[in-house]
mmCIF file of C-alpha atoms in Angstrom:
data_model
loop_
_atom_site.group_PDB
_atom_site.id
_atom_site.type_symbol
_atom_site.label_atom_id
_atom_site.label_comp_id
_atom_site.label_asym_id
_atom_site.label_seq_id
_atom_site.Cartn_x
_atom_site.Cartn_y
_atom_site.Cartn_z
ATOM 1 C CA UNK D 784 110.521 145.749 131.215
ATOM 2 C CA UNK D 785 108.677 144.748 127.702
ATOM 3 C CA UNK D 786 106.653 146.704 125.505
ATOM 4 C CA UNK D 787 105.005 145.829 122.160
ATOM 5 C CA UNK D 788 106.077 149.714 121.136
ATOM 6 C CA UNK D 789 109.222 151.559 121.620
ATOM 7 C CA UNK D 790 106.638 154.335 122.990
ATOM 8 C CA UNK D 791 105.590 151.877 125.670
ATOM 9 C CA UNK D 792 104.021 151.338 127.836
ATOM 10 C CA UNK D 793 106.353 149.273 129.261
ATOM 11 C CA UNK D 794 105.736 146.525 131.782
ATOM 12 C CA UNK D 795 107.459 144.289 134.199
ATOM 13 C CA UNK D 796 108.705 141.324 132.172
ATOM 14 C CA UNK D 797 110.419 139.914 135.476
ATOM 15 C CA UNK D 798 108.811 139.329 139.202
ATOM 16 C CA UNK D 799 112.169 140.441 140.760
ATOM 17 C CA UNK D 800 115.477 140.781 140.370
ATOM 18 C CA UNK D 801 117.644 138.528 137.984
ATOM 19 C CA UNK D 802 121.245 139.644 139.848
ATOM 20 C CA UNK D 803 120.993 138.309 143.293
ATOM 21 C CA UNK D 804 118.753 139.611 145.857
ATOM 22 C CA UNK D 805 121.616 140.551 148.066
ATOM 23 C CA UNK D 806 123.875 142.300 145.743
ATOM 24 C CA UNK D 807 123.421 146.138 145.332
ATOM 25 C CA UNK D 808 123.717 145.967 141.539
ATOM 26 C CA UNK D 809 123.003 148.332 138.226
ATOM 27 C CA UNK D 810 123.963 149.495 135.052
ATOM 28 C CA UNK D 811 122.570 145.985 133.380
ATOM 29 C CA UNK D 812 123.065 145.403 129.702
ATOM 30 C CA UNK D 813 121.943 142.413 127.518
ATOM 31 C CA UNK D 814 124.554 140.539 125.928
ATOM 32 C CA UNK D 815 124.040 137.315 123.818
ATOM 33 C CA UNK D 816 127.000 134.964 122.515
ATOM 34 C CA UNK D 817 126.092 131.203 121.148
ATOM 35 C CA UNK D 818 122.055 132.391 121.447
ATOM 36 C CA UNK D 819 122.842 132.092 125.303
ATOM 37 C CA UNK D 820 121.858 135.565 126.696
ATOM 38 C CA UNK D 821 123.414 137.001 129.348
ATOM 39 C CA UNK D 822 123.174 140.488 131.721
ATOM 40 C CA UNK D 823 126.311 142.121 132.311
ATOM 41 C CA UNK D 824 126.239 144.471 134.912
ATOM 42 C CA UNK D 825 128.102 146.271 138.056
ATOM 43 C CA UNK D 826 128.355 145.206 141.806
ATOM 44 C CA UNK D 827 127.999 148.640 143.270
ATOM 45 C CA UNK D 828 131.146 149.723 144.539
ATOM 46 C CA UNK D 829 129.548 151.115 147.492
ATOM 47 C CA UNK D 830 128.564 147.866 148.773
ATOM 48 C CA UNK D 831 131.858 145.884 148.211
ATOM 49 C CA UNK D 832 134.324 148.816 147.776
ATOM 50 C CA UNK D 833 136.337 147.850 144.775
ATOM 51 C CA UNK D 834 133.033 147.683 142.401
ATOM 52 C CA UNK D 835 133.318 144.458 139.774
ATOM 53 C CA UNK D 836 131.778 144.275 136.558
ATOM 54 C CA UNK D 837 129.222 140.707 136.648
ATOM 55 C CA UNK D 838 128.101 138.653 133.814
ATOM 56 C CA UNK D 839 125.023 136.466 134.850
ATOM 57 C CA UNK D 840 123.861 133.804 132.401
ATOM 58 C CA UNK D 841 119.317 134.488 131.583
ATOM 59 C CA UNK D 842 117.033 131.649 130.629
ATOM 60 C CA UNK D 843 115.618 132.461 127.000
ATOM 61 C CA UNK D 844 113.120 134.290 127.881
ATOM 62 C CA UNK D 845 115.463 136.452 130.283
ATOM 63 C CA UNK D 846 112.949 135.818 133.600
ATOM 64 C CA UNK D 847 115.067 134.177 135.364
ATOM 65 C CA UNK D 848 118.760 133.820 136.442
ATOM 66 C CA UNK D 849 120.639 130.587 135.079
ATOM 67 C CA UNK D 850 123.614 129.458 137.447
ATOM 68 C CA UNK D 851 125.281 131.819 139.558
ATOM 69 C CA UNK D 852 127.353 135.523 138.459
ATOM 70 C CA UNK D 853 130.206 135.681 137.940
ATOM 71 C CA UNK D 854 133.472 138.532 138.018
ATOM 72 C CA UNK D 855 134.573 139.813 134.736
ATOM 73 C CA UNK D 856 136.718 142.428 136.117
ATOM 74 C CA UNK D 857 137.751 144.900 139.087
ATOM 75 C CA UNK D 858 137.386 148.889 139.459
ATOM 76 C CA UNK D 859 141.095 148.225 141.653
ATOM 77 C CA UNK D 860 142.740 146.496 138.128
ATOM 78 C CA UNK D 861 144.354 149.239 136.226
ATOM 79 C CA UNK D 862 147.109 151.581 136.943
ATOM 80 C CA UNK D 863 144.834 154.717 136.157
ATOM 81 C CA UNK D 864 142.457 153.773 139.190
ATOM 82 C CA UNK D 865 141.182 156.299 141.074
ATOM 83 C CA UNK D 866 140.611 155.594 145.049
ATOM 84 C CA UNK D 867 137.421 157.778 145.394
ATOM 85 C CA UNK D 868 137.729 157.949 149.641
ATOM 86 C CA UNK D 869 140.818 156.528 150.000
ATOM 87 C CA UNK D 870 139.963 153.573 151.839
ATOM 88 C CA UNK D 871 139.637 151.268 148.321
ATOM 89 C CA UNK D 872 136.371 152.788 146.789
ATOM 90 C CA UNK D 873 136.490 151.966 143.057
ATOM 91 C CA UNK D 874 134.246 152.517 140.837
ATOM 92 C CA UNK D 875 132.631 150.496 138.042
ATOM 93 C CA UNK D 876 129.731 152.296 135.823
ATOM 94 C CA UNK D 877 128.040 151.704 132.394
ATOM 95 C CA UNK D 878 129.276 148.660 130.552
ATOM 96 C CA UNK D 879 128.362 147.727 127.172
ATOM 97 C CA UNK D 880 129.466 144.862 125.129
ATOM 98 C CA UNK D 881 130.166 145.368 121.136
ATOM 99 C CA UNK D 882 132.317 143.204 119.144
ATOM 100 C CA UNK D 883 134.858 144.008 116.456
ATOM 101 C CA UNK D 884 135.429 141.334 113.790
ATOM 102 C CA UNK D 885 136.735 138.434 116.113
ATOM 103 C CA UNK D 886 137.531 140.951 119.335
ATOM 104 C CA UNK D 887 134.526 141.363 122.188
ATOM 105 C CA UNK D 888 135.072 144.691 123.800
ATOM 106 C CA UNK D 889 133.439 146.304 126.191
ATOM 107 C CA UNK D 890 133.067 150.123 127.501
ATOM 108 C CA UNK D 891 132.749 151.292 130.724
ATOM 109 C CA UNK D 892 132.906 154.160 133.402
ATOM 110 C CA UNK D 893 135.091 154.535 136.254
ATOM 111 C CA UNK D 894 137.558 157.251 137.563
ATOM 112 C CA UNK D 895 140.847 158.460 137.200
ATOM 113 C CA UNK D 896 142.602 161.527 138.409
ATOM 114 C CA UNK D 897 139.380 162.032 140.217
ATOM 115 C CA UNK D 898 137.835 162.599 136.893
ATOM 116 C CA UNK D 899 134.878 160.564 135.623
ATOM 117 C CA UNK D 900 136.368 159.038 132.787
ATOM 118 C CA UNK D 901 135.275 155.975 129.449
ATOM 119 C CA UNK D 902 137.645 152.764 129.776
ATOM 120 C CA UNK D 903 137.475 150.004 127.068
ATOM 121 C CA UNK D 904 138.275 146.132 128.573
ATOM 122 C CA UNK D 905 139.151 143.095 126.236
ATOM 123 C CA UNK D 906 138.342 139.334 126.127
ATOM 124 C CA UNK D 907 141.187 137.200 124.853
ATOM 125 C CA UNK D 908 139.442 134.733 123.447
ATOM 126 C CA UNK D 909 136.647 136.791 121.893
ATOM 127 C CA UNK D 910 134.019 134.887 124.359
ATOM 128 C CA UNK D 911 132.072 136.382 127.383
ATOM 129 C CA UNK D 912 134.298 133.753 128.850
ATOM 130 C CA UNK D 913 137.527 134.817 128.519
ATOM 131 C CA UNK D 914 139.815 136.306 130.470
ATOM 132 C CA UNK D 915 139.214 140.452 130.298
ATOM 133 C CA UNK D 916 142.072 142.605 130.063
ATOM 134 C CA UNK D 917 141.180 146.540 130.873
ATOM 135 C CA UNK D 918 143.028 148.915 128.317
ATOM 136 C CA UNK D 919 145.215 151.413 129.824
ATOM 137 C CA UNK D 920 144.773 153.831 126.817
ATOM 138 C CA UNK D 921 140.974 155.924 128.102
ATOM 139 C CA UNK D 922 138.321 156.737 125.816
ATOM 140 C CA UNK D 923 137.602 159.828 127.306
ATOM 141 C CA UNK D 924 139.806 161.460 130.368
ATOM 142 C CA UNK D 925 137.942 163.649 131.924
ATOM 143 C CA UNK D 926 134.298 164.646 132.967
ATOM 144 C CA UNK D 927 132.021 162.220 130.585
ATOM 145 C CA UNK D 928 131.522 158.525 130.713
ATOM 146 C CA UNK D 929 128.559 155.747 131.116
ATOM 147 C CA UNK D 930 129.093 155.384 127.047
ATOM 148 C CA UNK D 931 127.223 153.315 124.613
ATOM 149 C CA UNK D 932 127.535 153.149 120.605
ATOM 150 C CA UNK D 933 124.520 152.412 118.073
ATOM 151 C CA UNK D 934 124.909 152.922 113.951
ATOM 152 C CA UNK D 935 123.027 155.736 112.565
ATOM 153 C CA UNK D 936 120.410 154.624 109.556
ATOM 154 C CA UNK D 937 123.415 155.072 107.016
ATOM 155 C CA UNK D 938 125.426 152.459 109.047
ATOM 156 C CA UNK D 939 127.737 154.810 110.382
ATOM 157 C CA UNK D 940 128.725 154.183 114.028
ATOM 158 C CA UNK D 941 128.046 156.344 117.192
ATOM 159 C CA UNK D 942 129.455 157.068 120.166
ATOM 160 C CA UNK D 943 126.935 158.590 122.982
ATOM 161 C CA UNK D 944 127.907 159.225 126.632
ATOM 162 C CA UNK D 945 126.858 162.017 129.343
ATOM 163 C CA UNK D 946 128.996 164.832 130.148
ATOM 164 C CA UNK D 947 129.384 166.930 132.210
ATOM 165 C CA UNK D 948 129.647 164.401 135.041
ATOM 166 C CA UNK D 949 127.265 166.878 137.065
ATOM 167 C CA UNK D 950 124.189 167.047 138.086
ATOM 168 C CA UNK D 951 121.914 168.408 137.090
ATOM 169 C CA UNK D 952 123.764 169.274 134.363
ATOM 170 C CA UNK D 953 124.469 165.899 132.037
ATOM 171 C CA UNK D 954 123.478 165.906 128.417
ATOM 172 C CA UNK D 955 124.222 163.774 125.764
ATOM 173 C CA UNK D 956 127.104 164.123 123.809
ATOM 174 C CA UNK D 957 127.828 162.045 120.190
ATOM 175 C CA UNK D 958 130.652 161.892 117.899
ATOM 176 C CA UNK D 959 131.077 159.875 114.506
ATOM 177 C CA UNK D 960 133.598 157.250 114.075
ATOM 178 C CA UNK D 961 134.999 157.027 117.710
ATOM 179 C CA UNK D 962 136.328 153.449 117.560
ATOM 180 C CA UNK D 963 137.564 152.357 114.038
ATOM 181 C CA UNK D 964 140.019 150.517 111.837
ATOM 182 C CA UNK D 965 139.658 147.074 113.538
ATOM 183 C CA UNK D 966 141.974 144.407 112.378
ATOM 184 C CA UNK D 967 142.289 141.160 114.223
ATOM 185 C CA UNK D 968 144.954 140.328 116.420
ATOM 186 C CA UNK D 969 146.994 136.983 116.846
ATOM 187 C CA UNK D 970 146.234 136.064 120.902
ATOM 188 C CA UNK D 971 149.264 133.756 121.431
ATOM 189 C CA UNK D 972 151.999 136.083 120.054
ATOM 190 C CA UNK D 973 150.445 138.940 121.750
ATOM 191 C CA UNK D 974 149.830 137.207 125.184
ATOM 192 C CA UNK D 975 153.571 135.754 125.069
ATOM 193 C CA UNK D 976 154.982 138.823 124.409
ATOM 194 C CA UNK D 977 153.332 140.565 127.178
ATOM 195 C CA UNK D 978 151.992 143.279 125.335
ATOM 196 C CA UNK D 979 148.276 141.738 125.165
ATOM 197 C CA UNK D 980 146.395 145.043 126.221
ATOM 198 C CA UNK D 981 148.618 147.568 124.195
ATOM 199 C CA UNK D 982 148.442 145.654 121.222
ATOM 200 C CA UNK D 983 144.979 145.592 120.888
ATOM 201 C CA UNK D 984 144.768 148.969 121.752
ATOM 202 C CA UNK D 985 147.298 149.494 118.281
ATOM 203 C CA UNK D 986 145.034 147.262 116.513
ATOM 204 C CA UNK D 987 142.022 148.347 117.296
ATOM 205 C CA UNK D 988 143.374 151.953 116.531
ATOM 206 C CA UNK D 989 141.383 153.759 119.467
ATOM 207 C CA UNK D 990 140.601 157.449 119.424
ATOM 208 C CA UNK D 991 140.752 160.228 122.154
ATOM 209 C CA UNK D 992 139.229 163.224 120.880
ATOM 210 C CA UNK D 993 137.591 164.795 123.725
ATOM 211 C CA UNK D 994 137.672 167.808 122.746
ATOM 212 C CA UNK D 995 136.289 167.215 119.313
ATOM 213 C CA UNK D 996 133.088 165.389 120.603
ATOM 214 C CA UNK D 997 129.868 167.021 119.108
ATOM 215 C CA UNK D 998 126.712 167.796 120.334
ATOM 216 C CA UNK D 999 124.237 166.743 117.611
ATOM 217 C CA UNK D 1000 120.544 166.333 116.268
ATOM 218 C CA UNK D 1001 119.708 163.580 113.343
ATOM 219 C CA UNK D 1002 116.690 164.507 112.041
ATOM 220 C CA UNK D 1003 114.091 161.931 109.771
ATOM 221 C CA UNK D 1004 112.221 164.273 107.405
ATOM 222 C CA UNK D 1005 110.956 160.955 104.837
ATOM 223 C CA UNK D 1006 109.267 159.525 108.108
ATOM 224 C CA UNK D 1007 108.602 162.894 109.445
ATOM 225 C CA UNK D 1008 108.485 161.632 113.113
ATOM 226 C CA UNK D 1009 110.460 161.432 115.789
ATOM 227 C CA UNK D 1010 112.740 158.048 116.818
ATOM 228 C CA UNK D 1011 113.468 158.328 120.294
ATOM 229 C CA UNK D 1012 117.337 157.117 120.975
ATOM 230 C CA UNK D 1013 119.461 156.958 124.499
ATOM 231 C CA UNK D 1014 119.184 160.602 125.862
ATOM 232 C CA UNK D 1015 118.077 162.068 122.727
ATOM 233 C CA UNK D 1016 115.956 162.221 119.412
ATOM 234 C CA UNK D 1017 117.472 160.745 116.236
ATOM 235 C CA UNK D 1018 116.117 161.398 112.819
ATOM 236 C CA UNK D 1019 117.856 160.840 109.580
ATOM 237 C CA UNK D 1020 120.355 163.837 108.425
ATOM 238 C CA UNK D 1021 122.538 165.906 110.365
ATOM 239 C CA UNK D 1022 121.614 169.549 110.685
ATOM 240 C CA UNK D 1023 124.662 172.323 110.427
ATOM 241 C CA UNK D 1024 126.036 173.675 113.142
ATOM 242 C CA UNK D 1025 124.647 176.530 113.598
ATOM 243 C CA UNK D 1026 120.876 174.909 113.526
ATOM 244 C CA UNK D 1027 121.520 172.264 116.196
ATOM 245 C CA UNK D 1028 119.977 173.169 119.614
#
């Protein structure tokens, strides 16, 4: 969809699909490396049974599909899988691409324990490209997922996801500072070693705090409107505790 506003309306930019017409597909994101765009998204894991996460290659004006999709990764890769029927149904939701000084990264849902939980995969190369190790280290462990992060006016990074994983009651949860300290990481030691995924995971100094995840309001009293965000209204300081609702 394309709108001139963020209040819309919006309007079909595409005559179809761009993922092909076949596939039972969702969750797209835009991701651009080299000015080449791309939509990353999920093969439904109910079609195929161990869901993948896809990257498909968009003309510049993202109408239309360029070259065929292909499989960044599989729902059945990491040890903390989670069968969901037990006849290999694994799940893939809600990836998003961000990248950390030379490191691409990317979030994503799935389930573990039975419990709908955030993963984080790497490239090794830093390129759409590359080949994508999954971390085994979750974001979140339990009951919230389909993540994304944005920076707040003051520059300081977000983390927002849904939880509880039940309808129909999901709301949006944020928290400050849920991915920091990045540091690059040298690929041939680490890959030669055989501690490629942990490392990274040291490196990149990623923290689980569930429990301290916060349920909060930014409000914009200069512009004294409201800026619309994923699943919830930002403005520009953070009320107290006690005020947010």
């Amino acid at each position: 969809l394309e709108s001139d506003s963020l209040l819309g309306p919006f309007e079909p930019l595409t005559d179809g699909a761009v993922t092909p017409a076949d596939w039972e597909c969702l969750d797209g994101t835009l991701y651009v490396e080299n000015d080449v765009p791309y939509i990353v998204f999920c093969h439904e894991w109910l079609q195929i049974g161990a869901g993948t996460v896809c990257a498909q290659e968009l003309s510049k004006d993202l109408r239309n599909p360029v070259g065929e999709p292909w499989v960044l990764w599989s729902a059945d890769t990491p040890s903390w899988r989670c069968d969901m029927n037990g006849k290999g149904a694994f799940v893939t939701d809600g990836p998003f691409l961000f990248r950390r000084n030379n490191t691409l990264c990317c979030i994503w849902s799935s389930f573990s324990k039975n419990e709908y939980v955030e993963a984080i995969a790497f490239s090794d190369n830093g390129s759409i490209f590359g080949k994508w190790i999954i971390g085994e280290k979750l974001l979140l462990d339990s009951n919230g997922g389909h993540g994304m992060l944005f920076d707040t006016f003051e520059g300081e990074q977000m983390f927002i996801c849904h939880s509880p994983n039940k309808t129909p009651e999901e709301q949006a949860e944020i928290e400050a500072n849920y991915i920091a300290n990045e540091r690059e990481y040298q690929h041939k030691k680490d890959l030669e070693n055989n501690k490629f995924s942990s490392n990274i995971e040291n490196k990149l100094n990623i923290i689980n705090t569930k429990q301290n995840i916060k349920k909060i309001v930014i409000i914009n009293k200069k512009r004294k409107k409201i800026i619309s965000g994923t699943g919830l209204l930002f403005y520009q300081n953070s009320l107290e505790k006690d005020e947010k609702k």
